[in-house]
Tab-separated table of C-alpha atoms in Angstrom:
chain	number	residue	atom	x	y	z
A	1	UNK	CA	-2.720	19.648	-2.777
A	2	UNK	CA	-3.943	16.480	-4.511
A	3	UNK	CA	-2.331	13.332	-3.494
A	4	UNK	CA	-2.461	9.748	-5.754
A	5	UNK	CA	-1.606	6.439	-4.112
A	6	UNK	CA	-0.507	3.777	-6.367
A	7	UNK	CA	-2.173	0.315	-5.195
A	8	UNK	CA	0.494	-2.608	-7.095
A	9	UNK	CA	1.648	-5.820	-6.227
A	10	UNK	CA	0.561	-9.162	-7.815
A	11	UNK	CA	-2.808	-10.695	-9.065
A	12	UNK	CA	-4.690	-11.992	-6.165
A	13	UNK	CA	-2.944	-10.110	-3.678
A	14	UNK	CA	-6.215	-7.601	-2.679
A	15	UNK	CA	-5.292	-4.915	-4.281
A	16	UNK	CA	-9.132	-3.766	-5.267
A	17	UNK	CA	-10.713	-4.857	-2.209
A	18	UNK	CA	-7.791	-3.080	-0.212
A	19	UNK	CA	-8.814	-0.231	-2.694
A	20	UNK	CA	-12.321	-0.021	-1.817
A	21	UNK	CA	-11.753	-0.523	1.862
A	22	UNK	CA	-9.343	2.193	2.029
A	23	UNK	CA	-11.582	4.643	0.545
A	24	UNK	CA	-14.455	3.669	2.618
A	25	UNK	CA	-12.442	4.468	5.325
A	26	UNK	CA	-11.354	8.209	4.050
A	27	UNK	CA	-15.645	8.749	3.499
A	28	UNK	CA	-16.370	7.712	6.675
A	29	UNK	CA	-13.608	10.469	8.305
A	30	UNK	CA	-14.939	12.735	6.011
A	31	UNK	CA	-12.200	13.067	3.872
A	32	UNK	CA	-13.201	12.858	-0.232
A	33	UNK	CA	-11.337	9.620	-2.063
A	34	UNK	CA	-11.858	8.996	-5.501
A	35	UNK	CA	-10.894	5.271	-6.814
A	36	UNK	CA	-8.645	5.588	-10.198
A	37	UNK	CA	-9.068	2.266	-12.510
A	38	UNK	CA	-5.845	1.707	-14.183
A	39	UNK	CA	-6.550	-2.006	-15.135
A	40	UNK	CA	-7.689	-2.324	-18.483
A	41	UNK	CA	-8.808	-6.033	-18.123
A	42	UNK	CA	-10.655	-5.641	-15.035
A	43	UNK	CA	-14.723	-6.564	-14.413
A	44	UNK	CA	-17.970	-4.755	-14.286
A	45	UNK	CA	-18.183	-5.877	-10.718
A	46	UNK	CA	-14.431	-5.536	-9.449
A	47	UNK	CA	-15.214	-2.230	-7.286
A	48	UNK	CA	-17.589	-1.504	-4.768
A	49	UNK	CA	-17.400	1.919	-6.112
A	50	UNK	CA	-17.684	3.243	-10.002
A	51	UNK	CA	-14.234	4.320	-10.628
A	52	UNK	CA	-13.972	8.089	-10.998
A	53	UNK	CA	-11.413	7.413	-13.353
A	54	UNK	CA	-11.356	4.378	-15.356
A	55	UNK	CA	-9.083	3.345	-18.339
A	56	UNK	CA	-11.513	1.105	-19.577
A	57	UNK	CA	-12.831	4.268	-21.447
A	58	UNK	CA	-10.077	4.670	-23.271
A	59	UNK	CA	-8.935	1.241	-24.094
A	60	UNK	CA	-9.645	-2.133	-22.780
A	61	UNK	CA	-7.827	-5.490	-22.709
A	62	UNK	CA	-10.213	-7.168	-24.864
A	63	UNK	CA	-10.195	-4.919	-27.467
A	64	UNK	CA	-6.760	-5.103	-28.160
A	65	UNK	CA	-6.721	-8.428	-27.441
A	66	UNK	CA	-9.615	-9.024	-30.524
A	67	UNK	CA	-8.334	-6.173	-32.610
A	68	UNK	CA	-4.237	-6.564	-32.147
A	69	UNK	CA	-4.413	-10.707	-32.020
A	70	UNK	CA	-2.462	-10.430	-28.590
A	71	UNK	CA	-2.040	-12.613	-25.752
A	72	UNK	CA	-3.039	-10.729	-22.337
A	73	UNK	CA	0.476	-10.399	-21.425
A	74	UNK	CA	1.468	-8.411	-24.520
A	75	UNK	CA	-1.966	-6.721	-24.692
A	76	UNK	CA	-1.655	-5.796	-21.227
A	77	UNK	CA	1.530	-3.469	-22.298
A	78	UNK	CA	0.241	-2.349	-25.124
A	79	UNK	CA	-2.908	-0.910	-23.198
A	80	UNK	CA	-0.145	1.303	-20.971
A	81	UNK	CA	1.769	2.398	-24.188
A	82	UNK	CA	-1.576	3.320	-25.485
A	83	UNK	CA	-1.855	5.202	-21.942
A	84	UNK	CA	1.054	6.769	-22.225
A	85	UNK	CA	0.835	8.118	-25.655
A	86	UNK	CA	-2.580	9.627	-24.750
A	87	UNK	CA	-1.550	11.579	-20.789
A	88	UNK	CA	-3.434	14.143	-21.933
A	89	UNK	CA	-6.952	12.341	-21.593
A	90	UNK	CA	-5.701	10.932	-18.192
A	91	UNK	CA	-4.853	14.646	-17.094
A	92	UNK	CA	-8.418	16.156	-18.601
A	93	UNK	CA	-9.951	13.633	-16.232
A	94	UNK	CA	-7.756	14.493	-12.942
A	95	UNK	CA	-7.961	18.152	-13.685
A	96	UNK	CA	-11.534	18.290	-12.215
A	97	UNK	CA	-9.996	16.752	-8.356
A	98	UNK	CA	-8.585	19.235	-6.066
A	99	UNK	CA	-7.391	18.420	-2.740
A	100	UNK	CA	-8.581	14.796	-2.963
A	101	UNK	CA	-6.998	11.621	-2.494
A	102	UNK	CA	-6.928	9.421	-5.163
A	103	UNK	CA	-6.282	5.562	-4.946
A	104	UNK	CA	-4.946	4.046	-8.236
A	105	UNK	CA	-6.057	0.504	-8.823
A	106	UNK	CA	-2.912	-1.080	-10.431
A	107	UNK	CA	-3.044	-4.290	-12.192
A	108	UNK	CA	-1.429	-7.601	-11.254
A	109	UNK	CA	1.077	-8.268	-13.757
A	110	UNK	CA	3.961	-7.902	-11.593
A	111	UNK	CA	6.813	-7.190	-14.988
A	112	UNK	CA	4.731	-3.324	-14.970
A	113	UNK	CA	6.727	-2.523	-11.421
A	114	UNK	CA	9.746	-4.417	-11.674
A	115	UNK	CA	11.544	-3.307	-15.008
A	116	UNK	CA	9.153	-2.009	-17.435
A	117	UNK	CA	9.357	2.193	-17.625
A	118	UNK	CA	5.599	2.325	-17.925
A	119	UNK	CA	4.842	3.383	-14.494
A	120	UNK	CA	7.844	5.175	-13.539
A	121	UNK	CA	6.680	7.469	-16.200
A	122	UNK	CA	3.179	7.553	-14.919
A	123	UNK	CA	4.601	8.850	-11.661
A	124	UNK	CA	7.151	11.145	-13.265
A	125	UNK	CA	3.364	12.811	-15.169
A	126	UNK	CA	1.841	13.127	-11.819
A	127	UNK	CA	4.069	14.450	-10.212
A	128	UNK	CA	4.538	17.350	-12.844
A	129	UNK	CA	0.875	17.420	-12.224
A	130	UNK	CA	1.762	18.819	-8.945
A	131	UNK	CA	0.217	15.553	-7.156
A	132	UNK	CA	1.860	13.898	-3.685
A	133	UNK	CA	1.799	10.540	-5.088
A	134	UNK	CA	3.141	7.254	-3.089
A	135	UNK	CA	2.690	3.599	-3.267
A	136	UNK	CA	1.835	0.690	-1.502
A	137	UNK	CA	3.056	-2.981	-2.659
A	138	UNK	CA	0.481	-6.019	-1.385
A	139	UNK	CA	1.542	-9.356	-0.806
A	140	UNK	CA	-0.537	-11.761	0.691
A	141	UNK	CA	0.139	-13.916	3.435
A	142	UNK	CA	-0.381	-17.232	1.525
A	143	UNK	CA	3.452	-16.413	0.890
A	144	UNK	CA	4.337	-17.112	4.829
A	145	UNK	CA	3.349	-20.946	3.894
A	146	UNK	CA	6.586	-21.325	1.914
A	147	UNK	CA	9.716	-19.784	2.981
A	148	UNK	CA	11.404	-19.708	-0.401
A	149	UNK	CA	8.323	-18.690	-2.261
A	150	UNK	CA	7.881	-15.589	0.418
A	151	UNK	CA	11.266	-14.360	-0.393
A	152	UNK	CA	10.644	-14.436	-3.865
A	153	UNK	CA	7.955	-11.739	-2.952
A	154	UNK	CA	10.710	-10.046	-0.836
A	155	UNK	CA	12.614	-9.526	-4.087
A	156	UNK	CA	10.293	-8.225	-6.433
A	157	UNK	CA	8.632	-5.430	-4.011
A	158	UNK	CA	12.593	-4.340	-3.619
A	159	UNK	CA	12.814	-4.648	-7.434
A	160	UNK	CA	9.349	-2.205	-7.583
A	161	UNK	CA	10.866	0.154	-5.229
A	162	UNK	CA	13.703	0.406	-7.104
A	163	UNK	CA	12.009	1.107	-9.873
A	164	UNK	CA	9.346	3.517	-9.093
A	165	UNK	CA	11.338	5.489	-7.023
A	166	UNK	CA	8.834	7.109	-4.626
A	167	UNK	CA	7.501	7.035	-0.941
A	168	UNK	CA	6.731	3.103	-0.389
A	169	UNK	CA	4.905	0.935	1.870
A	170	UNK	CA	4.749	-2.542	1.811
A	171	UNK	CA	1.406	-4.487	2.538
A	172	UNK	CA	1.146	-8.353	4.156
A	173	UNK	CA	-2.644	-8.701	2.772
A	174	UNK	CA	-5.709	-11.353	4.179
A	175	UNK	CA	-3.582	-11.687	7.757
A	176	UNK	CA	-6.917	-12.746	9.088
A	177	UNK	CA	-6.558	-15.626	7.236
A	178	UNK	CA	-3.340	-16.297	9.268
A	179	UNK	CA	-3.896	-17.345	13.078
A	180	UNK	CA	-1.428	-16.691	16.106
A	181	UNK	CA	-3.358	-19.278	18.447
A	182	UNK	CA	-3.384	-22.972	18.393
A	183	UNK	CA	-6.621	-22.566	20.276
A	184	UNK	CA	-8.783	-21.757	17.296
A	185	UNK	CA	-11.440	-23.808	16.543
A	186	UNK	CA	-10.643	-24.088	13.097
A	187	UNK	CA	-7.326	-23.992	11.221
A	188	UNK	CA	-6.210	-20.831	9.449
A	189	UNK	CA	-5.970	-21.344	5.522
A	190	UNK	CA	-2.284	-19.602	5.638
A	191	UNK	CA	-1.353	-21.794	9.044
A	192	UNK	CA	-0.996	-21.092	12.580
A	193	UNK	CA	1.950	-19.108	13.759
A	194	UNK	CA	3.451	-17.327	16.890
A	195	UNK	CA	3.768	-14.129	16.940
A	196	UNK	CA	7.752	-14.361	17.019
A	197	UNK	CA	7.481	-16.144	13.479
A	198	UNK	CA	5.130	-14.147	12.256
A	199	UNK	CA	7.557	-10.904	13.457
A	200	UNK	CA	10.106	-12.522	10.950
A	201	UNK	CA	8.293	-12.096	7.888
A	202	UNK	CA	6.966	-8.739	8.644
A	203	UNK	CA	10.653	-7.812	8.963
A	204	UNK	CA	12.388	-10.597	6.965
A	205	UNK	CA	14.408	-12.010	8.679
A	206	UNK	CA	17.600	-13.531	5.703
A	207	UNK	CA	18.188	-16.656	8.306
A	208	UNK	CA	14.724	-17.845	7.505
A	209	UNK	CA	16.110	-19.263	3.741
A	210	UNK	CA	19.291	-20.830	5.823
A	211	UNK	CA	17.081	-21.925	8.712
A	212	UNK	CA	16.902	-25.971	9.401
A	213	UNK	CA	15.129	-27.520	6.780
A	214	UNK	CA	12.108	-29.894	7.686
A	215	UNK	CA	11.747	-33.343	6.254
A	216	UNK	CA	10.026	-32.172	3.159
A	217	UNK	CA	13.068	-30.157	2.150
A	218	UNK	CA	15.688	-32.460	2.557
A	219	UNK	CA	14.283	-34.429	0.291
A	220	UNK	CA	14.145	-32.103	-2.183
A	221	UNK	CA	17.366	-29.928	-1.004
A	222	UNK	CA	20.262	-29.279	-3.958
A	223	UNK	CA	23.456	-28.291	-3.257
A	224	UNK	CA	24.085	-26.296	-6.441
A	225	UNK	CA	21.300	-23.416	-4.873
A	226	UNK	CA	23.094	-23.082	-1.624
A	227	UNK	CA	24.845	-20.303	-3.201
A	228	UNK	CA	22.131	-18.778	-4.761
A	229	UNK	CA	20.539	-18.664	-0.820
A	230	UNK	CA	23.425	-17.278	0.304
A	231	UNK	CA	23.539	-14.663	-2.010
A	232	UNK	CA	20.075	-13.698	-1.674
A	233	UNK	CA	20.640	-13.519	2.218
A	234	UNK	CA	23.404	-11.346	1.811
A	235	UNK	CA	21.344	-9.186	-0.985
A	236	UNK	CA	18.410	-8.747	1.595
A	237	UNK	CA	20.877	-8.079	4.878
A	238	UNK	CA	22.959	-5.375	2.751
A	239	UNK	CA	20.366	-3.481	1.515
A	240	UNK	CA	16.890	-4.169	4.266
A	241	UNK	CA	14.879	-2.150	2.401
A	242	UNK	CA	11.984	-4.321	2.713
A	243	UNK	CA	9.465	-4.820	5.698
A	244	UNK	CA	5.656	-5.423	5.619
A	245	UNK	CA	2.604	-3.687	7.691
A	246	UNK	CA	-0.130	-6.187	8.665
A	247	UNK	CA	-3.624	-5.848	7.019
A	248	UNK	CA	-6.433	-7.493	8.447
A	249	UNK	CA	-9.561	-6.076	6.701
A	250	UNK	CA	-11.956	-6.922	9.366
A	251	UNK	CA	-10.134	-4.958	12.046
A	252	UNK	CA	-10.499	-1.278	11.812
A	253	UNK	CA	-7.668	-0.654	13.895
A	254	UNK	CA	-5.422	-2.239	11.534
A	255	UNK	CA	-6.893	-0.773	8.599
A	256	UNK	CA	-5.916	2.785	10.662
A	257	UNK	CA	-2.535	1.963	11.416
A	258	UNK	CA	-2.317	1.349	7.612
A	259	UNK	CA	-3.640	4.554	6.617
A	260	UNK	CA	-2.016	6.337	9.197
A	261	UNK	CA	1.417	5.168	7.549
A	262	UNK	CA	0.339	6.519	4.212
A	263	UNK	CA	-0.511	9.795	5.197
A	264	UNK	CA	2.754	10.337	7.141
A	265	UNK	CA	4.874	8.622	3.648
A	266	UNK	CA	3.160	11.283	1.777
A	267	UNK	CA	2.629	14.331	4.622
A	268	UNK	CA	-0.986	14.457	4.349
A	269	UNK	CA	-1.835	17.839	4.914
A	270	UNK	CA	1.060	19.413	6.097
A	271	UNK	CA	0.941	22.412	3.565
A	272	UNK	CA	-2.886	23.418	4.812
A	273	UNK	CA	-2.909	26.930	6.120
A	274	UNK	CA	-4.125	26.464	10.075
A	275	UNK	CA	-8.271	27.430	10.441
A	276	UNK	CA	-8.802	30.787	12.037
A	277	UNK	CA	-10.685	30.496	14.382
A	278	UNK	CA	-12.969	33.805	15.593
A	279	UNK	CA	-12.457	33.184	19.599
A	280	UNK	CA	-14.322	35.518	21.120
A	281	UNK	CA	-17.436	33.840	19.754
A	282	UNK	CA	-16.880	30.487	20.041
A	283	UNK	CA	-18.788	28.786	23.248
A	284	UNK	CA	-15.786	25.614	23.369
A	285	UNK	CA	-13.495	28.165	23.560
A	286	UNK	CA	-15.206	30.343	26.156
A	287	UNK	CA	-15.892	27.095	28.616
A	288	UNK	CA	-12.525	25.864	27.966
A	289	UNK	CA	-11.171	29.114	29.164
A	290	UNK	CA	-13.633	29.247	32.347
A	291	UNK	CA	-12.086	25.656	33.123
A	292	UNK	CA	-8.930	26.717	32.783
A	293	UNK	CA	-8.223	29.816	34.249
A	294	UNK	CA	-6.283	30.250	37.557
A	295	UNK	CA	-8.165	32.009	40.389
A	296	UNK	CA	-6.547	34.855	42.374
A	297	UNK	CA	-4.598	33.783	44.994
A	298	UNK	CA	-4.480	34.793	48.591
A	299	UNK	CA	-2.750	34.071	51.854
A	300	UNK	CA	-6.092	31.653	52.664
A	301	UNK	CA	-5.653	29.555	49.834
A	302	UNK	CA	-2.419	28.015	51.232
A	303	UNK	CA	-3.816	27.550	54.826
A	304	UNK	CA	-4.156	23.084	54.111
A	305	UNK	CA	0.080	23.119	53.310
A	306	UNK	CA	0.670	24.837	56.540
């Protein structure tokens, strides 16, 4: 079983280094990752690793770009057209990976996951492929600075979701960055927080957008968006669809509890047969067994409980 993990969310977010990390991660537990390059405008130097699969030999941003007169936006969706018309190159390339894990490096132009049919239709391809395929939607903690702005990113990972239609995770990238201790010798760039406000926005929490404004606000406050709020909150509290896994890239343990999630979205290796495993010879087994084996009993043996 091969299984693909689409990394999306928006530019800046992480998504390569997360990509990079995370399959340094399945090396060192010997498991074999392969990174997929699916951003045709991206730079020599963006990976740690040379892609395995990279769309950048089919078509590139700034060729279409040079050769279309197009903007990167619109160049951007014509390189996944392009894609699209040509699955058969992209399946030549995956047909030499079996049983591997593959991380797709999306790009950041957040319109491909929220209502353009390009990547549903990539999934719909890989899955007829026969490959597990999930995804996981970064959004970095800069976003916790501004209330309004973070539910902004609230909406459009539950308008990818919808979309894409497949196993999801949701990623709150750089939380190193973010500090839960006024005693730090140096301020966080994304702020100090307790771990109660910081528990909100992993699980958003609708009454944040409602919540007491602060001095800045007020100023700026309009009553004709207090129904747009209120919408929203109801939106968010009718359908909670959304909540976020901390990633701190300099903590291994968080980078597991990441992974971990991933493999149980997709069921990493629940169809792998069991090992056989020849008993009689095996010297673990054999000590295991001496360990554990119960000794004949006798009247003698119970002589300390009398």
């Amino acid at each position: 079983m091969r299984y693909a993990v689409l990394v999306t969310g928006p530019a800046g977010a992480g998504k390569s280094t997360f990509s990079t990390a995370f399959a340094t991660h399945l090396r060192v537990s010997k498991r074999t990752a392969h990174i997929v390059n699916l951003d045709p405008a991206a730079t020599g130097d963006a990976f740690e690793y040379q892609p395995a699969i990279d769309i950048r030999e089919l078509v590139t941003l700034d060729d279409v770009m040079g050769e279309m007169n197009m903007g990167p936006n619109g160049g951007l969706v014509y390189c996944f057209e392009y894609l699209l018309q040509n699955m058969d190159w992209l399946e030549e390339e995956l047909g030499g990976f079996d049983d591997d894990y593959l991380i797709i490096d999306c790009p950041g132009q957040i319109e491909l996951y929220t209502h353009h049919p390009f990547l549903p239709q990539l999934v719909r391809n890989l899955q007829r492929m026969g490959i597990r395929t999930c995804a996981v939607y970064l959004l970095e903690s800069q976003f916790m600075e501004d209330r309004y702005k973070f539910f902004s990113g609230v909406l459009s990972a539950m308008s990818a979701m919808v979309n894409l239609e497949v196993p999801w995770i949701n990623i709150m990238s750089k939380m190193d960055l973010v500090s839960g201790s006024s005693s730090d010798a140096f301020e966080p760039r994304n702020g100090k927080r307790g771990k109660r406000d910081i528990a909100r926005y992993l699980d958003p929490d609708p009454m944040l957008l409602v919540a007491a404004r602060d001095g800045r606000d007020q100023q700026r406050d309009n009553s004709r968006f207090h129904d747009l709020n209120r919408a929203i909150v109801q939106l968010i509290e009718d359908h909670p669809l959304v909540s976020f896994l901390p990633l701190d890239l300099t903590s291994t343990d968080s980078l597991e509890t990441v992974v971990s999630h991933i493999d149980f979205t997709m069921q990493y290796g629940e169809d792998e047969e069991p090992k056989e495993v020849d008993y009689a010879t095996c010297p673990a087994y054999s000590k295991l067994t001496a360990i554990r084996q119960p000794h004949d009993l006798d009247e003698g043996d119970f002589a300390d409980m009398e």
